[in-house]
Coordinates of C-alpha atoms and ligand atoms in Angstrom, one line a residue:
M1 CA 4.1 -12.0 -41.1
C2 CA 5.8 -15.2 -40.5
G3 CA 2.9 -16.2 -38.1
G4 CA 0.4 -15.6 -41.2
C5 CA 2.7 -18.1 -43.5
V6 CA 2.4 -20.7 -40.9
V7 CA -1.4 -20.3 -40.2
G8 CA -1.6 -20.3 -44.1
A9 CA 0.5 -23.4 -44.5
I10 CA -1.6 -25.2 -41.8
Y11 CA -4.9 -24.3 -43.8
C12 CA -3.3 -25.5 -47.1
I13 CA -2.4 -28.9 -45.4
T14 CA -5.9 -29.2 -44.0
V15 CA -7.3 -28.8 -47.4
L16 CA -4.8 -31.2 -48.9
C17 CA -5.7 -33.7 -46.1
K18 CA -9.5 -33.5 -47.5
M19 CA -8.2 -33.8 -51.0
K20 CA -6.1 -36.8 -50.3
E21 CA -8.7 -39.4 -50.4
K22 CA -9.8 -38.2 -53.9
N23 CA -6.4 -37.0 -55.4
P24 CA -3.8 -39.5 -56.3
W25 CA -1.2 -36.6 -56.6
H26 CA -1.6 -35.6 -52.9
K27 CA 1.9 -36.6 -51.7
A28 CA 3.6 -34.6 -54.5
V29 CA 1.6 -31.5 -53.8
V30 CA 2.3 -31.8 -50.1
I31 CA 6.0 -31.8 -50.8
F32 CA 5.7 -29.1 -53.2
I33 CA 4.0 -26.9 -50.7
A34 CA 6.5 -27.7 -47.9
V35 CA 9.5 -26.9 -50.2
L36 CA 7.6 -23.5 -51.2
G37 CA 7.2 -22.8 -47.5
I38 CA 10.7 -23.3 -46.7
I39 CA 11.9 -21.2 -49.7
A40 CA 9.4 -18.6 -48.4
I41 CA 10.9 -18.4 -45.1
V42 CA 14.5 -18.5 -46.3
A43 CA 13.6 -15.6 -48.8
L44 CA 11.9 -13.7 -45.8
V45 CA 15.0 -14.0 -43.6
T46 CA 17.4 -12.9 -46.4
T47 CA 15.3 -10.0 -47.3
A48 CA 15.1 -9.0 -43.7
V49 CA 18.8 -9.2 -43.2
L50 CA 19.6 -7.3 -46.4
Q51 CA 17.1 -4.7 -45.9
N52 CA 18.6 -3.9 -42.5
K53 CA 22.2 -4.1 -43.6
P54 CA 23.8 -0.6 -43.3
L55 CA 23.5 1.0 -46.6
Q56 CA 26.7 1.5 -48.6
Q57 CA 28.5 4.4 -46.6
K58 CA 28.3 7.9 -47.8
F59 CA 31.1 10.0 -46.5
K60 CA 31.2 13.7 -45.5
Y61 CA 34.5 15.7 -45.5
G62 CA 36.0 18.7 -43.6
I63 CA 39.4 20.5 -44.2
V64 CA 41.4 22.2 -41.5
L65 CA 44.8 23.9 -42.2
D66 CA 47.2 24.1 -39.4
A67 CA 49.1 27.4 -40.0
G68 CA 51.9 26.7 -37.5
S69 CA 55.1 28.8 -36.8
S70 CA 57.5 26.4 -38.7
H71 CA 55.1 25.0 -41.4
T72 CA 51.6 24.7 -42.5
A73 CA 49.6 21.4 -42.9
V74 CA 46.3 20.6 -44.4
Y75 CA 44.3 17.8 -42.8
I76 CA 41.3 16.4 -44.6
Y77 CA 38.8 14.5 -42.5
E78 CA 36.1 12.3 -43.2
W79 CA 33.2 10.5 -41.6
P80 CA 30.1 8.4 -42.5
A81 CA 27.3 10.9 -43.5
E82 CA 24.8 9.4 -41.0
K83 CA 27.1 8.9 -38.0
E84 CA 28.3 12.4 -37.3
N85 CA 27.6 12.4 -33.6
D86 CA 29.3 9.1 -32.9
T87 CA 32.6 9.3 -31.0
G88 CA 35.6 8.1 -33.1
R89 CA 33.8 8.2 -36.3
V90 CA 35.8 11.2 -37.8
K91 CA 39.1 9.9 -39.2
Q92 CA 41.9 11.9 -40.8
K93 CA 41.7 10.9 -44.7
H94 CA 44.6 12.8 -46.2
F95 CA 47.5 15.0 -44.8
C96 CA 49.6 17.3 -47.0
Q97 CA 52.6 19.3 -45.7
V98 CA 52.9 22.7 -47.4
K99 CA 56.4 23.4 -48.9
G100 CA 58.4 26.1 -47.3
P101 CA 58.1 27.9 -43.9
G102 CA 55.1 28.7 -41.7
I103 CA 52.9 31.8 -43.2
S104 CA 54.3 34.1 -40.5
S105 CA 57.6 34.0 -42.3
Y106 CA 56.1 35.7 -45.4
S107 CA 55.5 39.0 -43.6
L108 CA 57.8 40.8 -46.1
S109 CA 56.2 39.4 -49.1
P110 CA 52.5 38.6 -47.9
E111 CA 51.3 37.4 -51.4
Q112 CA 53.6 34.4 -51.1
A113 CA 51.7 33.3 -47.9
G114 CA 48.6 32.5 -50.0
H115 CA 50.6 31.2 -52.9
S116 CA 52.5 28.8 -50.9
L117 CA 49.2 26.9 -50.2
R118 CA 48.3 26.1 -53.7
L119 CA 49.8 22.7 -54.1
C120 CA 48.1 21.3 -51.0
I121 CA 44.8 22.9 -52.0
Q122 CA 45.0 21.1 -55.3
E123 CA 45.7 17.8 -53.4
A124 CA 42.6 18.5 -51.2
V125 CA 40.4 18.9 -54.4
L126 CA 41.4 15.6 -55.7
N127 CA 40.9 14.0 -52.2
V128 CA 37.4 15.0 -51.7
P129 CA 34.9 13.5 -54.2
R130 CA 33.7 16.4 -56.5
R131 CA 30.1 16.4 -55.6
R132 CA 30.9 17.0 -51.8
H133 CA 33.3 20.0 -52.7
H134 CA 30.5 22.8 -52.1
E135 CA 29.5 21.3 -48.7
T136 CA 33.0 20.7 -47.3
P137 CA 33.9 23.1 -44.6
L138 CA 37.2 24.6 -44.9
Y139 CA 39.0 26.4 -42.0
L140 CA 42.5 27.8 -41.3
G141 CA 43.7 28.5 -37.9
A142 CA 47.1 30.2 -37.3
T143 CA 49.2 29.6 -34.0
A144 CA 52.1 31.0 -32.3
G145 CA 54.0 32.2 -35.4
M146 CA 51.1 34.5 -36.3
R147 CA 50.5 35.4 -32.6
L148 CA 54.1 36.8 -32.5
L149 CA 53.7 38.7 -35.9
R150 CA 50.6 40.2 -34.5
M151 CA 52.6 41.3 -31.5
E152 CA 55.4 42.8 -33.7
N153 CA 53.3 44.2 -36.5
Q154 CA 49.4 44.1 -36.6
S155 CA 49.5 45.4 -40.3
L156 CA 51.7 42.8 -41.7
C157 CA 49.7 40.2 -39.8
D158 CA 46.4 41.2 -41.4
Q159 CA 48.2 41.4 -44.9
V160 CA 49.3 37.7 -44.4
L161 CA 46.0 36.6 -43.4
G162 CA 44.3 38.5 -46.3
S163 CA 46.7 36.7 -48.6
V164 CA 45.7 33.2 -47.4
E165 CA 42.0 34.2 -47.2
K166 CA 42.2 35.2 -51.0
V167 CA 43.4 31.9 -52.0
L168 CA 41.2 29.8 -49.6
Q169 CA 38.1 31.7 -50.8
S170 CA 38.8 30.8 -54.4
T171 CA 38.7 27.1 -53.6
P172 CA 35.5 25.0 -54.5
F173 CA 35.2 24.3 -50.8
D174 CA 32.8 26.0 -48.2
Y175 CA 35.3 28.4 -46.8
Q176 CA 34.8 29.1 -43.2
G177 CA 37.4 31.8 -42.4
A178 CA 41.1 32.1 -41.6
R179 CA 42.0 33.4 -38.0
I180 CA 44.6 33.3 -35.3
I181 CA 43.4 30.9 -32.6
S182 CA 44.0 31.6 -28.9
G183 CA 46.4 29.5 -26.8
Q184 CA 43.5 28.4 -24.7
E185 CA 41.8 27.0 -28.0
E186 CA 44.9 25.5 -29.2
G187 CA 45.4 23.6 -25.8
A188 CA 41.7 22.7 -25.2
F189 CA 41.3 21.4 -28.7
G190 CA 44.2 19.3 -28.7
W191 CA 42.7 17.7 -25.6
V192 CA 39.4 17.1 -27.3
T193 CA 41.3 15.4 -30.4
V194 CA 43.4 13.1 -28.1
N195 CA 40.2 12.0 -25.9
Y196 CA 37.9 11.9 -29.1
L197 CA 40.3 9.5 -31.0
S198 CA 40.9 7.3 -28.1
D199 CA 37.1 7.0 -27.5
R200 CA 37.2 8.4 -23.9
L201 CA 34.6 11.1 -24.2
K202 CA 31.5 8.9 -23.7
Q203 CA 33.0 7.1 -20.8
G204 CA 32.9 10.5 -18.7
S205 CA 35.9 9.5 -16.6
G206 CA 39.6 8.9 -16.9
T207 CA 40.6 11.4 -19.9
T208 CA 44.2 11.9 -21.2
G209 CA 46.0 15.2 -20.7
A210 CA 47.4 16.7 -23.8
L211 CA 51.0 18.1 -24.2
D212 CA 51.7 19.8 -27.5
L213 CA 55.2 21.3 -28.4
G214 CA 55.4 23.4 -31.4
G215 CA 58.0 25.8 -32.9
A216 CA 57.0 29.0 -31.1
S217 CA 54.7 27.9 -28.2
T218 CA 53.8 24.9 -26.0
Q219 CA 50.6 23.8 -24.4
I220 CA 49.6 21.5 -21.5
T221 CA 46.1 20.8 -20.8
F222 CA 44.3 18.2 -18.5
A223 CA 41.0 17.6 -16.8
T224 CA 41.0 18.6 -13.1
N225 CA 38.3 18.9 -10.3
Q226 CA 35.9 21.9 -10.5
D227 CA 37.7 23.4 -7.3
E228 CA 41.0 23.4 -8.8
T229 CA 39.9 25.5 -11.8
G230 CA 38.7 28.2 -9.4
E231 CA 42.3 29.9 -8.8
S232 CA 43.0 31.2 -12.4
A233 CA 40.0 31.8 -14.9
E234 CA 42.4 32.4 -17.8
N235 CA 43.5 28.7 -17.4
T236 CA 40.2 27.4 -17.3
V237 CA 38.1 25.8 -20.1
T238 CA 34.7 24.0 -19.5
F239 CA 33.1 21.6 -21.8
R240 CA 29.9 19.6 -21.7
L241 CA 30.4 16.6 -24.1
Y242 CA 28.2 13.7 -24.5
G243 CA 26.4 14.4 -21.2
N244 CA 29.6 14.7 -19.1
D245 CA 31.1 18.2 -17.8
Y246 CA 34.9 18.6 -18.1
F247 CA 36.8 21.3 -16.2
L248 CA 40.1 21.6 -18.0
Y249 CA 43.2 23.3 -17.0
T250 CA 45.1 24.8 -19.9
H251 CA 48.1 26.8 -20.4
S252 CA 50.0 28.0 -23.7
F253 CA 53.4 29.2 -23.1
L254 CA 54.2 31.6 -25.9
C255 CA 58.1 31.6 -26.7
Y256 CA 58.3 28.1 -25.2
G257 CA 58.2 26.3 -28.5
K258 CA 61.1 24.6 -29.7
D259 CA 62.5 27.3 -32.0
Q260 CA 61.8 30.3 -30.0
V261 CA 63.1 28.6 -26.9
L262 CA 66.4 28.3 -28.5
K263 CA 66.5 31.9 -29.4
L264 CA 65.9 32.6 -25.6
A265 CA 69.0 30.3 -24.7
L266 CA 71.1 31.9 -27.5
A267 CA 70.2 35.4 -26.4
Q268 CA 70.9 34.5 -22.7
Q269 CA 74.2 33.2 -23.7
T270 CA 75.3 35.9 -25.8
Q271 CA 74.8 38.9 -23.4
A272 CA 78.4 40.0 -23.6
G273 CA 78.3 40.3 -27.3
A274 CA 81.3 38.1 -28.0
S275 CA 82.1 37.0 -31.6
T276 CA 82.2 33.3 -30.5
L277 CA 79.6 31.4 -28.5
L278 CA 80.8 28.2 -27.0
D279 CA 77.3 26.4 -26.4
P280 CA 77.3 23.1 -24.5
C281 CA 73.8 22.3 -26.0
F282 CA 75.4 21.5 -29.4
N283 CA 77.7 18.8 -30.3
Q284 CA 81.5 19.3 -30.1
G285 CA 82.7 20.1 -33.6
Y286 CA 79.5 21.8 -34.6
S287 CA 80.2 25.3 -35.8
T288 CA 78.2 27.8 -37.8
N289 CA 77.8 31.5 -38.2
L290 CA 74.8 33.3 -36.9
S291 CA 73.7 36.8 -37.2
Y292 CA 72.8 38.8 -34.2
S293 CA 69.6 40.0 -35.6
S294 CA 68.4 36.3 -36.2
V295 CA 68.4 36.0 -32.5
Y296 CA 67.4 39.3 -31.2
S297 CA 64.8 40.2 -33.7
S298 CA 62.1 37.8 -32.3
P299 CA 59.5 39.5 -30.0
C300 CA 60.2 36.7 -27.6
I301 CA 63.6 38.3 -26.9
T302 CA 63.0 41.2 -24.6
T303 CA 66.7 42.2 -24.0
Q304 CA 68.5 44.4 -26.7
K305 CA 71.2 43.2 -28.9
P306 CA 74.5 43.8 -26.9
L307 CA 76.1 47.1 -27.6
A308 CA 79.5 45.4 -28.0
A309 CA 78.2 43.0 -30.5
G310 CA 79.2 42.9 -34.2
E311 CA 77.1 41.7 -37.1
G312 CA 77.3 38.1 -36.0
F313 CA 78.9 35.5 -34.0
T314 CA 80.2 31.9 -34.5
H315 CA 78.0 29.3 -32.7
R316 CA 80.4 26.5 -31.6
G317 CA 79.3 23.3 -29.8
T318 CA 81.0 21.9 -26.7
G319 CA 78.5 19.0 -26.0
N320 CA 77.9 18.8 -22.4
A321 CA 74.6 17.7 -21.2
L322 CA 74.9 18.9 -17.4
Q323 CA 76.2 22.4 -18.6
C324 CA 73.3 22.4 -21.1
Q325 CA 70.8 21.8 -18.3
E326 CA 72.1 24.9 -16.6
V327 CA 71.8 27.0 -19.8
V328 CA 68.1 25.7 -20.1
R329 CA 67.4 26.4 -16.2
R330 CA 68.2 30.0 -16.7
I331 CA 65.2 30.5 -19.3
F332 CA 62.9 29.5 -16.7
N333 CA 61.7 31.6 -13.8
F334 CA 60.6 29.5 -10.8
S335 CA 60.1 32.6 -8.4
G336 CA 57.0 34.8 -7.9
C337 CA 54.3 32.3 -7.7
T338 CA 51.1 34.1 -6.4
F339 CA 48.8 31.0 -6.7
S340 CA 48.8 27.8 -4.5
H341 CA 50.8 25.8 -7.2
C342 CA 52.9 27.1 -10.2
S343 CA 54.6 25.5 -13.1
F344 CA 57.0 28.3 -14.0
N345 CA 57.1 32.0 -14.9
G346 CA 54.4 32.5 -12.1
V347 CA 51.7 30.6 -14.1
Y348 CA 49.3 28.7 -12.2
Q349 CA 49.1 24.9 -12.5
P350 CA 47.1 22.5 -10.3
P351 CA 48.6 19.1 -9.4
L352 CA 49.1 16.8 -12.5
Q353 CA 46.2 14.3 -12.8
G354 CA 46.1 11.1 -15.0
Q355 CA 47.8 9.9 -18.3
F356 CA 49.2 12.3 -20.8
G357 CA 49.8 12.2 -24.6
A358 CA 52.7 14.2 -25.8
F359 CA 52.8 14.9 -29.6
S360 CA 54.1 17.2 -32.2
A361 CA 57.7 18.1 -31.4
Y362 CA 57.8 16.2 -28.1
Y363 CA 57.2 13.0 -30.4
F364 CA 59.6 14.0 -33.1
V365 CA 62.5 14.8 -30.7
M366 CA 61.9 12.1 -28.2
N367 CA 61.4 9.4 -30.9
F368 CA 64.6 10.4 -32.7
L369 CA 66.5 10.2 -29.4
N370 CA 64.9 6.9 -28.5
L371 CA 63.5 8.4 -25.2
T372 CA 59.8 7.3 -25.7
S373 CA 59.8 4.1 -23.5
D374 CA 62.5 4.4 -20.9
T375 CA 62.7 5.5 -17.4
L376 CA 63.4 9.3 -16.6
E377 CA 66.9 8.3 -15.2
N378 CA 67.7 6.2 -18.5
N379 CA 66.5 9.0 -20.6
M380 CA 69.0 11.5 -18.7
E381 CA 71.8 9.2 -19.5
K382 CA 70.9 8.7 -23.2
M383 CA 70.7 12.4 -23.5
A384 CA 74.1 13.0 -21.9
R385 CA 75.6 10.4 -24.3
Y386 CA 73.8 12.1 -27.4
C387 CA 75.3 15.4 -26.4
S388 CA 78.8 14.3 -26.0
T389 CA 79.0 12.4 -29.2
P390 CA 81.2 14.5 -31.7
W391 CA 79.3 16.3 -34.4
T392 CA 81.3 14.4 -37.3
Q393 CA 80.1 11.0 -35.7
I394 CA 76.4 12.2 -35.3
K395 CA 76.5 13.2 -39.1
Q396 CA 77.9 9.8 -40.2
Q397 CA 75.5 8.1 -38.1
F398 CA 72.3 9.9 -39.3
P399 CA 73.1 11.0 -43.0
N400 CA 69.5 11.3 -44.1
V401 CA 68.2 13.3 -41.2
K402 CA 68.0 17.2 -41.8
E403 CA 71.3 18.7 -40.4
K404 CA 69.2 21.6 -38.7
Y405 CA 67.2 19.0 -36.8
L406 CA 70.3 16.9 -36.0
A407 CA 72.2 19.8 -34.7
E408 CA 69.3 20.8 -32.4
Y409 CA 68.4 17.5 -30.8
C410 CA 70.9 17.8 -27.9
F411 CA 69.4 21.2 -27.0
S412 CA 65.9 20.1 -27.7
G413 CA 66.0 16.7 -25.7
T414 CA 67.4 18.6 -22.7
Y415 CA 64.9 21.3 -22.9
I416 CA 61.9 18.7 -23.1
L417 CA 63.2 16.6 -20.1
F418 CA 63.7 20.1 -18.0
L419 CA 60.3 21.3 -19.2
L420 CA 58.3 18.0 -18.2
T421 CA 60.2 17.6 -14.9
H422 CA 61.1 21.1 -13.6
G423 CA 58.6 22.9 -15.6
Y424 CA 55.5 20.8 -15.2
N425 CA 56.5 18.8 -12.2
F426 CA 56.6 15.2 -13.7
T427 CA 58.8 12.9 -11.4
S428 CA 60.4 9.7 -11.9
D429 CA 57.4 7.9 -10.5
T430 CA 54.9 9.9 -12.8
W431 CA 57.1 9.8 -15.9
S432 CA 55.4 6.6 -17.2
N433 CA 52.2 8.5 -17.4
I434 CA 53.4 10.3 -20.3
K435 CA 53.1 8.5 -23.8
F436 CA 54.8 10.1 -26.6
I437 CA 52.4 9.8 -29.7
K438 CA 52.1 10.9 -33.3
K439 CA 48.9 9.4 -34.2
I440 CA 45.9 7.7 -32.6
S441 CA 44.0 5.1 -34.6
G442 CA 45.5 6.7 -37.8
S443 CA 44.8 10.3 -37.2
D444 CA 47.5 12.8 -36.0
A445 CA 47.4 14.1 -32.7
G446 CA 46.9 17.9 -32.6
W447 CA 44.3 20.8 -32.3
T448 CA 42.9 20.5 -35.8
L449 CA 40.6 17.8 -35.5
G450 CA 39.1 19.0 -32.1
Y451 CA 38.7 22.6 -33.7
M452 CA 36.7 21.1 -36.6
L453 CA 34.5 18.9 -34.4
N454 CA 33.7 22.0 -32.3
L455 CA 32.8 24.3 -35.3
T456 CA 30.6 21.7 -36.9
N457 CA 28.8 20.8 -33.7
M458 CA 29.8 17.2 -34.0
I459 CA 30.2 16.5 -30.4
P460 CA 26.6 17.1 -28.9
A461 CA 26.4 18.3 -25.3
E462 CA 24.1 15.5 -24.3
A463 CA 24.5 11.7 -25.1
P464 CA 22.4 10.9 -28.3
D465 CA 19.7 8.5 -28.1
T466 CA 20.9 5.0 -29.2
P467 CA 18.5 2.3 -30.9
P468 CA 17.3 -0.3 -28.4
L469 CA 18.9 -3.0 -30.2
P470 CA 22.2 -2.8 -32.4
H471 CA 22.0 -4.2 -35.9
A472 CA 23.7 -7.5 -35.1
G473 CA 21.1 -8.0 -32.2
Y474 CA 18.2 -7.3 -34.5
V475 CA 19.2 -9.8 -37.0
T476 CA 20.0 -12.4 -34.4
L477 CA 16.5 -12.1 -32.9
L478 CA 15.0 -12.2 -36.5
L479 CA 16.8 -15.4 -37.4
F480 CA 15.8 -17.1 -33.8
T481 CA 12.1 -16.2 -34.4
S482 CA 12.2 -17.5 -38.0
L483 CA 13.8 -20.6 -36.9
L484 CA 11.2 -21.2 -34.1
L485 CA 8.3 -20.6 -36.3
F486 CA 9.8 -23.1 -39.0
L487 CA 9.8 -25.7 -36.4
I488 CA 6.4 -25.1 -35.2
L489 CA 5.2 -25.4 -39.1
L490 CA 7.2 -28.7 -39.2
C491 CA 5.5 -30.0 -36.1
S492 CA 2.1 -28.9 -37.5
L493 CA 2.6 -30.5 -40.8
R494 CA 3.7 -33.8 -38.9
S495 CA 0.7 -33.8 -36.7
L496 CA -1.8 -33.0 -39.4
W497 CA -0.2 -35.8 -41.6
V498 CA -0.6 -38.3 -38.7
R499 CA -4.2 -36.9 -38.2
C500 CA -5.0 -37.4 -41.9
T501 CA -3.5 -41.2 -42.1
S502 CA -5.4 -42.1 -39.0
Q503 CA -8.8 -40.8 -40.2
R504 CA -8.1 -42.7 -43.5
Q505 CA -7.6 -45.8 -41.4
I506 CA -10.9 -45.3 -39.5
I507 CA -12.8 -44.8 -42.9
Ligands
CTP601 N1 60.6 15.5 -38.2 C1 60.7 16.8 -37.4 C2 59.7 17.7 -38.0 C3 59.8 18.9 -37.1 N2 60.6 19.1 -36.2 C4 60.7 20.3 -35.4 O1 59.5 20.4 -34.8 C5 59.1 21.7 -34.4 C6 57.6 22.1 -35.1 O2 56.9 21.4 -34.4 P1 55.2 21.8 -34.9 O3 54.4 21.0 -34.0 O4 55.1 21.4 -36.4 O5 55.3 23.4 -34.8 P2 54.4 24.4 -35.5 O6 53.0 23.9 -35.7 O7 55.0 24.9 -36.7 O8 54.6 25.5 -34.4 P3 53.3 26.3 -33.4 O9 52.5 25.2 -32.9 O10 54.1 26.9 -32.4 O11 52.7 27.4 -34.3 C7 59.9 22.6 -35.3 O12 60.9 23.2 -34.4 C8 60.7 21.7 -36.2 O13 61.9 22.0 -36.4 C9 61.5 18.2 -35.7 O14 62.4 18.4 -35.0 N3 61.6 16.9 -36.5
CA602 CA1 51.4 23.3 -33.8

């Protein structure tokens, strides 16, 4: 097209050249045509650049409800409508924390489970443009709290799921179902989220493992070599993403989430049924009354409430980190491994590989205790100091932190350090491979994003074809070519002008 302009312009100049002898206005006409030529080229380039500029982006949305054991959270994701298959394109747009406990806590009044979601659903309605409502998929995935309720009472579990289903069906969104996800799914989709958000999936190597600590279960997931996955099929998940094969090791320890593991520790320390428990995992001066049933009613506790026990007991802290480690050690079983390697409780685990991201309660606890960026040894010391600090002092120091959280940090911190080192086998040398994270590029780390990406088929098995030139490259090439043609036009104008002038002199 530009070549045509140049040829046209040269033709005009030739004609003008002939006109020149007869027409006294020839000079003005030549200047006029040259200016017109320049304007035409500028207009051409501008149009080409604007035409190929990405159109104003239209977004699509997806909603996932994370029905955890301790709480429910609603995540709204958004992505550019034309870029569904690009890594890192899906981002968290909005987050709403449902008021009250997790849905499994409503087993005695199931209707309330659905009702508890209403405010966050209203927020979601406002956060997704109305014209997108009907095409926005909405999923609910329930985790360890509901797994435990299902073990305890299948019928109550169904009623709770039915109640949330009723509310979710009545939303303007494209409801896709509410179900209890498996521990493998929870681990594997947490891994997908972490690696998708850090844009590692297209590179095909050097993925990051995922460590998730919830209230009722904890997951460990990392990529291994294919031969390492052979020993235990139930701990293996394979994915083909963007043309790369991944062999993941994953395990979910039910009852080893932060709240259930505390019950394990309390049950283990109250075997004698005494009326007072002196607990080294709580600060000196801390004291509260607990009912025996609050500890022993969990399906995680396999021992019966002690015969000698009354209704309840006084839970009193003595604040001693070393003794607390011993309490924690007793809730792990390190014998009876039938595989080449085990973590604990006879569960297979191949040797750790690569970097890890530790999120959810790992982050809450380690961040509060200021243990996210120090050596293992220093963290042990900091932990000992926190545990031995008197409860009155702790409360004074952190008046704005919920007392329940504050009281449990000595236990939870000790548990996390023990789980990561003795449980999963991180050492002083490999400790720095763990990064405690809450968000990656603005989106929360957790299983929800990976779950949605999988269900909406947003991560293709094969790498999608990419255009031969990116937009910036295309524009550069266009500008360069136009500039070249413009220079050719100028040169042609000049040489014709010289020829015309010399012809006139000959005449
Ligand atoms: N600022 C916060 C927020 C939460 N928590 C604790 O972190 C745990 C909950 O972690 P979370 O990942 O939200 O667990 P759930 O998803 O509810 O549980 P699960 O995954 O086991 O179903 C709970 O023990 C809660 O008390 C905390 O210590 N500090
Ligand atoms: Ca969780």
